[in-house]
XYZ file of C-alpha atoms in Angstrom:
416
model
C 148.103 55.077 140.497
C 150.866 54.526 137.542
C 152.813 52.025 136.599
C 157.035 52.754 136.096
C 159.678 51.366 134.499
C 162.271 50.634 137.044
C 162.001 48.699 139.724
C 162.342 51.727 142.371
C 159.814 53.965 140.480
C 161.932 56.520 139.469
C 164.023 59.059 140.506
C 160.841 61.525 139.940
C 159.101 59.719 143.127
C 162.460 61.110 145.168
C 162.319 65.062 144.006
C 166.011 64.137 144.025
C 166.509 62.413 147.428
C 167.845 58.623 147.377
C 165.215 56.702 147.669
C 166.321 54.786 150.598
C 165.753 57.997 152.713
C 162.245 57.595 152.291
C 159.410 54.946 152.622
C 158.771 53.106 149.856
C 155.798 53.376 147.348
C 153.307 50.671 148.048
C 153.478 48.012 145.502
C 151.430 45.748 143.701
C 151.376 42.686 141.500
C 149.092 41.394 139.309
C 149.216 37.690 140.429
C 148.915 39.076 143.674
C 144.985 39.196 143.200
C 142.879 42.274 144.362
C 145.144 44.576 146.116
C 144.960 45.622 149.547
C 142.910 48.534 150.681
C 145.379 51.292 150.607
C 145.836 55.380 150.544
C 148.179 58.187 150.232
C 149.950 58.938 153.610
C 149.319 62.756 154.796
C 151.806 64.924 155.687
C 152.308 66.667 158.903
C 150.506 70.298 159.411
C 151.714 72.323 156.002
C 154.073 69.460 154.897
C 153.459 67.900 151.516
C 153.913 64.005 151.722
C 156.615 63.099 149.130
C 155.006 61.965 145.902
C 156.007 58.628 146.811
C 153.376 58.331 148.991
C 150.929 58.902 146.564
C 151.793 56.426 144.257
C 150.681 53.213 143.681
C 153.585 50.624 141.314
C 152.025 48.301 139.634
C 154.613 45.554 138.533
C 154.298 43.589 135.361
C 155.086 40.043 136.245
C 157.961 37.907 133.591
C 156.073 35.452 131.766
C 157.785 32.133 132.860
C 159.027 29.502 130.823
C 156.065 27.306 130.161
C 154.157 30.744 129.496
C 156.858 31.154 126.747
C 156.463 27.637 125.287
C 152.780 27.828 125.408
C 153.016 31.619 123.556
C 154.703 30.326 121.131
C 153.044 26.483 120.194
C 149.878 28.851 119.997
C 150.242 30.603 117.707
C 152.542 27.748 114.838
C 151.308 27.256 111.700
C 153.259 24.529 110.819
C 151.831 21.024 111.776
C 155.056 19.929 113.845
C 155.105 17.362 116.223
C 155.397 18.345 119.492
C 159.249 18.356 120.455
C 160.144 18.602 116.740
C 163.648 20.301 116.353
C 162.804 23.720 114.735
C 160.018 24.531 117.753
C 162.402 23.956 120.321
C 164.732 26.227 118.745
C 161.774 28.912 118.377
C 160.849 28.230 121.917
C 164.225 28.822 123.012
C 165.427 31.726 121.181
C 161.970 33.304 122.316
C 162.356 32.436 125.937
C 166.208 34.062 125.728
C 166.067 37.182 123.436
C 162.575 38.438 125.802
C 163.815 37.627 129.148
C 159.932 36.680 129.544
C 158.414 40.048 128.953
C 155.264 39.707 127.931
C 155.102 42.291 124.801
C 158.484 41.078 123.422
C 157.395 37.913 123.618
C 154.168 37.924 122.174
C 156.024 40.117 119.222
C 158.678 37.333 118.711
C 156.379 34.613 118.887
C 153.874 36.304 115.736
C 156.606 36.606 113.515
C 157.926 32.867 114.505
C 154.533 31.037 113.706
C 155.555 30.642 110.108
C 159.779 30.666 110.958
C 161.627 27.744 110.461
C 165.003 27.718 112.292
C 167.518 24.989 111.971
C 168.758 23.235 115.072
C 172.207 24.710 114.831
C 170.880 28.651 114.415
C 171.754 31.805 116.302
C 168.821 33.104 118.162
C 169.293 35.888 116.350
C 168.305 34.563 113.298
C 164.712 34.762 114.164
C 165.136 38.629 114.578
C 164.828 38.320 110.822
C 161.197 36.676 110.443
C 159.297 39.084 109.349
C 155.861 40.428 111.392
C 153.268 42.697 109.711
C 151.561 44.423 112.317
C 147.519 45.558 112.160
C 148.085 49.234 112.062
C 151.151 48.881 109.009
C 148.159 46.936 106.657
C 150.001 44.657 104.098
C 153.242 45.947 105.536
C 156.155 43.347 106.890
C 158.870 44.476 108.727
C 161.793 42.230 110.411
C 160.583 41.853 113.962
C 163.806 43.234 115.012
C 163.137 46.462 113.282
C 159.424 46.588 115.280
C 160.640 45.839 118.406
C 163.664 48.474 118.137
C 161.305 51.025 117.236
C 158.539 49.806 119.708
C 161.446 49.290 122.622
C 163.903 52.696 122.145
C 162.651 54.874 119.552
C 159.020 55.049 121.006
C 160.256 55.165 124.426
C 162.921 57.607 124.599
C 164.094 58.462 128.299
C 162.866 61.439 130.057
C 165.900 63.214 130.450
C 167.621 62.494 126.899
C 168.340 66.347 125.841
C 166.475 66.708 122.777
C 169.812 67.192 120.596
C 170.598 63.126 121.217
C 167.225 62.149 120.142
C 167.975 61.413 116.340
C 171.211 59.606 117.452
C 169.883 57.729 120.854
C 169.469 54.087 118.843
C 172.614 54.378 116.845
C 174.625 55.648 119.946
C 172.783 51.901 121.622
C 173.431 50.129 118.788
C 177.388 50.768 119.101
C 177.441 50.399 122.487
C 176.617 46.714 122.310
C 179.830 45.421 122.217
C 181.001 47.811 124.907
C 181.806 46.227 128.452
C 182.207 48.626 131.012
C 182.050 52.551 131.700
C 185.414 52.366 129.756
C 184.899 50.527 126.836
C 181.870 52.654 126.133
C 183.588 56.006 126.611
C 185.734 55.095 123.678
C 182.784 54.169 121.348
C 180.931 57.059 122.333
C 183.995 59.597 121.641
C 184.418 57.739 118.613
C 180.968 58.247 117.471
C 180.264 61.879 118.813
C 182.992 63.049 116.862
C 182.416 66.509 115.815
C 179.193 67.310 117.864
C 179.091 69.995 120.451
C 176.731 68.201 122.989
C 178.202 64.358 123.705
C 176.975 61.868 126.166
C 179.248 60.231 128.229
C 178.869 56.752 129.581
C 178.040 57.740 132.780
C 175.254 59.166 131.321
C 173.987 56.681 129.056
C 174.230 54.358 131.982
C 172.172 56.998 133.671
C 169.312 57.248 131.130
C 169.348 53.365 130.478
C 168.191 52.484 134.035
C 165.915 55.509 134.215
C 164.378 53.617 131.450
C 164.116 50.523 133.473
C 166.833 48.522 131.122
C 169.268 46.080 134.481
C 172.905 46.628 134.892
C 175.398 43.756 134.757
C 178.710 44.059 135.507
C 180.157 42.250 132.198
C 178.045 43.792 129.744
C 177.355 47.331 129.436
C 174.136 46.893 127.729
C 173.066 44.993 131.054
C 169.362 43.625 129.346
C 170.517 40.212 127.335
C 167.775 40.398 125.026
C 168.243 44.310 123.745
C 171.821 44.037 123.923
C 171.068 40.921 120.995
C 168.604 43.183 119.249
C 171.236 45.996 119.036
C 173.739 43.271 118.261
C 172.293 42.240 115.321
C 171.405 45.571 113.784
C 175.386 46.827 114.029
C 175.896 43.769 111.754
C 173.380 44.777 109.566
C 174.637 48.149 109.486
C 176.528 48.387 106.611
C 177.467 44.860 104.300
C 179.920 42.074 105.359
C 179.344 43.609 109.114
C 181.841 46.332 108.102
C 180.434 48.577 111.256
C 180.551 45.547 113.940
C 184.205 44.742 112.434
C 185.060 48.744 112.892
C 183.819 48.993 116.163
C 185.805 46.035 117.472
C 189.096 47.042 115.847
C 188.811 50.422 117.755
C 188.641 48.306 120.789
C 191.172 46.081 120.161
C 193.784 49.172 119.040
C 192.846 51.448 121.932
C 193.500 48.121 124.788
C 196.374 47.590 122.677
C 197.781 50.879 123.122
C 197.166 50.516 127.257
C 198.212 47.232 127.452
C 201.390 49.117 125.767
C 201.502 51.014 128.866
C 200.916 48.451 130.995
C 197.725 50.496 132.158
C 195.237 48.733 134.714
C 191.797 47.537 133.727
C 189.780 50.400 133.563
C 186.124 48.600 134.199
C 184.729 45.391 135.934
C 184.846 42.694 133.215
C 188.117 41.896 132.994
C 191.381 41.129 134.781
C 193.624 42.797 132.664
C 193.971 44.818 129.698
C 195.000 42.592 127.425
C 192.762 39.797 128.277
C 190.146 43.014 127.180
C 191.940 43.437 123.966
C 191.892 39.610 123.127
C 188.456 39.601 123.668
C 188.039 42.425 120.801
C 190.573 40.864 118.565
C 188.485 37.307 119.209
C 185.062 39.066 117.325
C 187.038 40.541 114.723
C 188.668 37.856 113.144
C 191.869 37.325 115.652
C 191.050 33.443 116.969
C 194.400 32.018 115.756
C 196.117 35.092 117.327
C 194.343 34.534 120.563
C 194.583 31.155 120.607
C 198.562 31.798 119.877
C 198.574 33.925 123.502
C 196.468 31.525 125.402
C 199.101 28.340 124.690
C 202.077 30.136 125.193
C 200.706 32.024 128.769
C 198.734 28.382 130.082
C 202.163 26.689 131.630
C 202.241 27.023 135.366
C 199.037 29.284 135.934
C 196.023 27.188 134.455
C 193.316 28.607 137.343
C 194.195 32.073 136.262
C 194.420 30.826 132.465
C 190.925 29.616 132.974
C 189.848 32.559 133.951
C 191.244 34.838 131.453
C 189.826 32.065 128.663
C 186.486 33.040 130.075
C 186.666 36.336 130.465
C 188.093 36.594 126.704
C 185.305 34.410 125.100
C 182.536 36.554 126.927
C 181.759 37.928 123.397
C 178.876 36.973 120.508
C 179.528 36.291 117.021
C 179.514 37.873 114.254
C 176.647 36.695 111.069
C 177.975 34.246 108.249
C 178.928 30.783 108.688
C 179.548 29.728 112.010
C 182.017 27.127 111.998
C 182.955 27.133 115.554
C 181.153 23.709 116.608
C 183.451 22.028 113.949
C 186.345 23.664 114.981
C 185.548 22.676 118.701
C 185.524 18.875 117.484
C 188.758 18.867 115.775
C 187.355 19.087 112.442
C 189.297 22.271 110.752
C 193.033 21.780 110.301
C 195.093 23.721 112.639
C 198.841 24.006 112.517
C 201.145 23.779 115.260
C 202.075 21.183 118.432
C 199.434 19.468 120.323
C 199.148 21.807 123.397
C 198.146 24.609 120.685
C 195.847 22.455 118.292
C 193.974 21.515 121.574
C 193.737 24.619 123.727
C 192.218 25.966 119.826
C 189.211 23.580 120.004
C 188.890 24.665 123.895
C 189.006 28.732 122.906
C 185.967 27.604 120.091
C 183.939 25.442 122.409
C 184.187 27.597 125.580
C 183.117 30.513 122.993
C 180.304 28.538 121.770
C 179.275 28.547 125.718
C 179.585 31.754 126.720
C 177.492 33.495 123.783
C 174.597 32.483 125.106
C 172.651 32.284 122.059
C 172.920 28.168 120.838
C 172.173 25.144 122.612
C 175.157 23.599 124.651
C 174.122 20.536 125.616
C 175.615 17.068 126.105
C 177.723 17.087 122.942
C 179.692 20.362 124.103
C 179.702 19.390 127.587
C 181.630 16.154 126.174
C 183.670 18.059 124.347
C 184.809 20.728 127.006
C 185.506 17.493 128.988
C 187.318 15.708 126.592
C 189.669 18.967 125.825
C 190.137 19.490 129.462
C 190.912 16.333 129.901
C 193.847 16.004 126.927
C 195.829 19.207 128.362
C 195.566 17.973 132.144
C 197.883 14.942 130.879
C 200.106 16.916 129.174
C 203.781 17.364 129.915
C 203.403 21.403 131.600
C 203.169 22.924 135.090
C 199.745 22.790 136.592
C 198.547 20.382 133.635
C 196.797 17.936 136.650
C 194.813 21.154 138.251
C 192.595 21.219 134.466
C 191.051 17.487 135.635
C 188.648 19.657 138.081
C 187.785 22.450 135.848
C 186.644 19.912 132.960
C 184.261 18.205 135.642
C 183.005 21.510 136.766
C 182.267 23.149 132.766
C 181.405 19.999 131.207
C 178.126 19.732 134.026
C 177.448 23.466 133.484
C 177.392 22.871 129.775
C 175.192 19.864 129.919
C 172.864 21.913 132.015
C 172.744 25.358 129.313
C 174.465 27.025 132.265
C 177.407 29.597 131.645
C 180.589 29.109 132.381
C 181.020 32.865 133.479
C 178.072 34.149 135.524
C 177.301 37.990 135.088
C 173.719 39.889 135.819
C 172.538 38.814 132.395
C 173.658 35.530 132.155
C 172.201 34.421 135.959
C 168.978 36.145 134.821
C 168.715 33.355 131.446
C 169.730 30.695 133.794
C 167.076 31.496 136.602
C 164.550 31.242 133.869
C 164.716 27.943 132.266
């Protein structure tokens, strides 16, 4: 009997064969109550049954979301009433950054019992709170830094050659901002440079789900929750987020240089290679540029302009001051004629949807509308077709849904 880390048991079950050429191991759940009476299949005269057969996966069930809220109102400190702003923002930030497994959750909730987060904070912030841990004795650590070590560093996959072990979280941590296959091969050459032995994405993609970490076709760190963890230490990685700012600019120059080209998309995630680029230049401090490009390509093609907006604000933010709410509402000056003052408050508010990590809620679901709204009156090919598309966002946004689905993003949303 054993328990395994992906969902299919392993490629060690298989001796190498795909797993849908043989039976399946016999599974089991814990909220399945006593399991059945079961035993290993025997092979035929001299013929050893695969290993499959002798194995018994036992599956750890998600914690749901009441399980998450209930975690969490345990173990508060602070006499808050229930509903009070700062433990709905703990409960949330929990719920997303675990994806309802029970060991990150129970780690996030011990160092939130004392962690007061303000109704407009990143769920990353709480990767800050600090957790001291019974074996470390008077020792606090960021919970972040626990769960990294606790999550990659103490569970390094099988097959990582022993040369990539001392690089393995840095290597992760980079690759967080990657998208596809693509995007990561550039990181990756970037930061293998001058080693003998590299990994290729391919390969990292390999040893990621032999680790039991999903896919998603958007993101190439498919797990939301680790791909925040890793997000959040490349910021901390050297000061004023030099590293997350470097990474991005290599992204944006290298699907600058294709879109030169006029190169095809190379992954999944995007449409074209300059709606990849944008989405680069977006993280690292290009939003008047890109909001430049959206106004001047929206005329006459708003369902495809709609899409590409999506597709370009699929991206998290950097730390610091997030001013992107205000921005949204029309509250920071920006030059130039209507149609590009308003489709700048749409590129901010659609942003603020698509990270994933704040509340939407009514207020951005009236102001997605009430953008939408403005350009599909205004004097341009196609304006009328935008009166559908703010009905459609603005109940999506109301709801905490995403405006983009992906892997990731349908696995938050099934678990509200």
């Amino acid at each position: 009997m054993s328990t395994a880390r992906r969902a299919d048991g392993g490629a060690f079950l298989y001796g190498g064969l795909p797993p849908r050429e043989l039976p399946p191991p016999a599974e089991f759940r814990p909220a399945d109550g006593v399991p059945p009476t079961w035993s290993r299949r025997a092979g035929s005269g001299t013929e050893r049954a695969p290993l499959a057969d002798g194995v018994l996966l036992l599956r750890m069930p998600l914690l749901t979301a009441d399980q998450v809220r209930l975690e969490t109102e345990r173990r508060q400190r602070r006499a808050e009433p229930e509903g009070g702003t700062s433990r709905r923002r703990v409960d949330a930030a929990v719920a997303r950054l675990s994806g309802g497994r029970p060991h990150t959750v129970f780690r996030l909730a011990a160092a939130s019992a004392g962690f007061r987060m303000p109704a407009d904070a990143n769920d990353r912030d709480i990767l800050d709170a600090p957790l001291r841990l019974p074996d470390d004795g008077a020792a606090e650590r960021p919970v972040a830094d626990v769960l990294l070590r606790e999550l990659i560093l103490e569970q390094l996959p099988v097959r990582l050659p022993a040369e990539h072990h001392d690089q393995w979280l840095d290597l992760l941590t980079h690759l967080s901002v990657a998208h596809d296959k693509d995007c990561a091969d550039v990181l990756l050459r970037h930061h293998q440079a001058g080693r003998v032995h590299r990994l290729t994405a391919h390969h990292v993609a390999e040893l990621l789900a032999d680790t039991g970490w999903p896919g998603c076709e958007r993101h190439f760190i498919g797990d939301f929750g680790l791909r925040q963890l890793l997000v959040h230490r490349l910021y901390g990685l050297s000061p004023d987020g030099a590293a997350w700012y470097a990474d991005h600019h290599l992204l944006r120059d290298h699907y600058t240089a294709r879109a030169a080209d006029g190169a095809a998309p190379g992954g999944t995630a995007f449409r074209s290679v300059t709606a990849h680029r944008l989405n680069h230049h977006l993280v690292s401090g290009g939003a008047d540029d890109v909001a430049r490009h959206l106004a001047g390509t929206l005329p006459g093609r708003p369902q495809e302009w709609c899409a590409e907006l999506l597709e370009i604000a699929q991206a998290p933010y950097p730390g610091g001051a997030d001013t992107r709410r205000e921005r949204a509402q029309g509250l920071v000056a920006v030059d130039g004629p209507a149609l590009r003052r308003t489709v700048d408050q749409l590129l901010h508010a659609v942003w603020l949807c698509e990270e994933r990590t704040r509340p939407t809620g009514r207020e951005t679901a009236r102001t997605l509308a009430k953008l939408l709204d403005l350009l599909s009156i205004m004097e341009f090919e196609g304006a009328g077709q935008l009166g559908r598309t703010a009905t459609d966002w603005s109940a999506l946004a109301e709801h905490d849904q995403p405006l983009l689905r992906c892997a990731c993003t349908d696995q938050l949303a099934r678990r509200r």
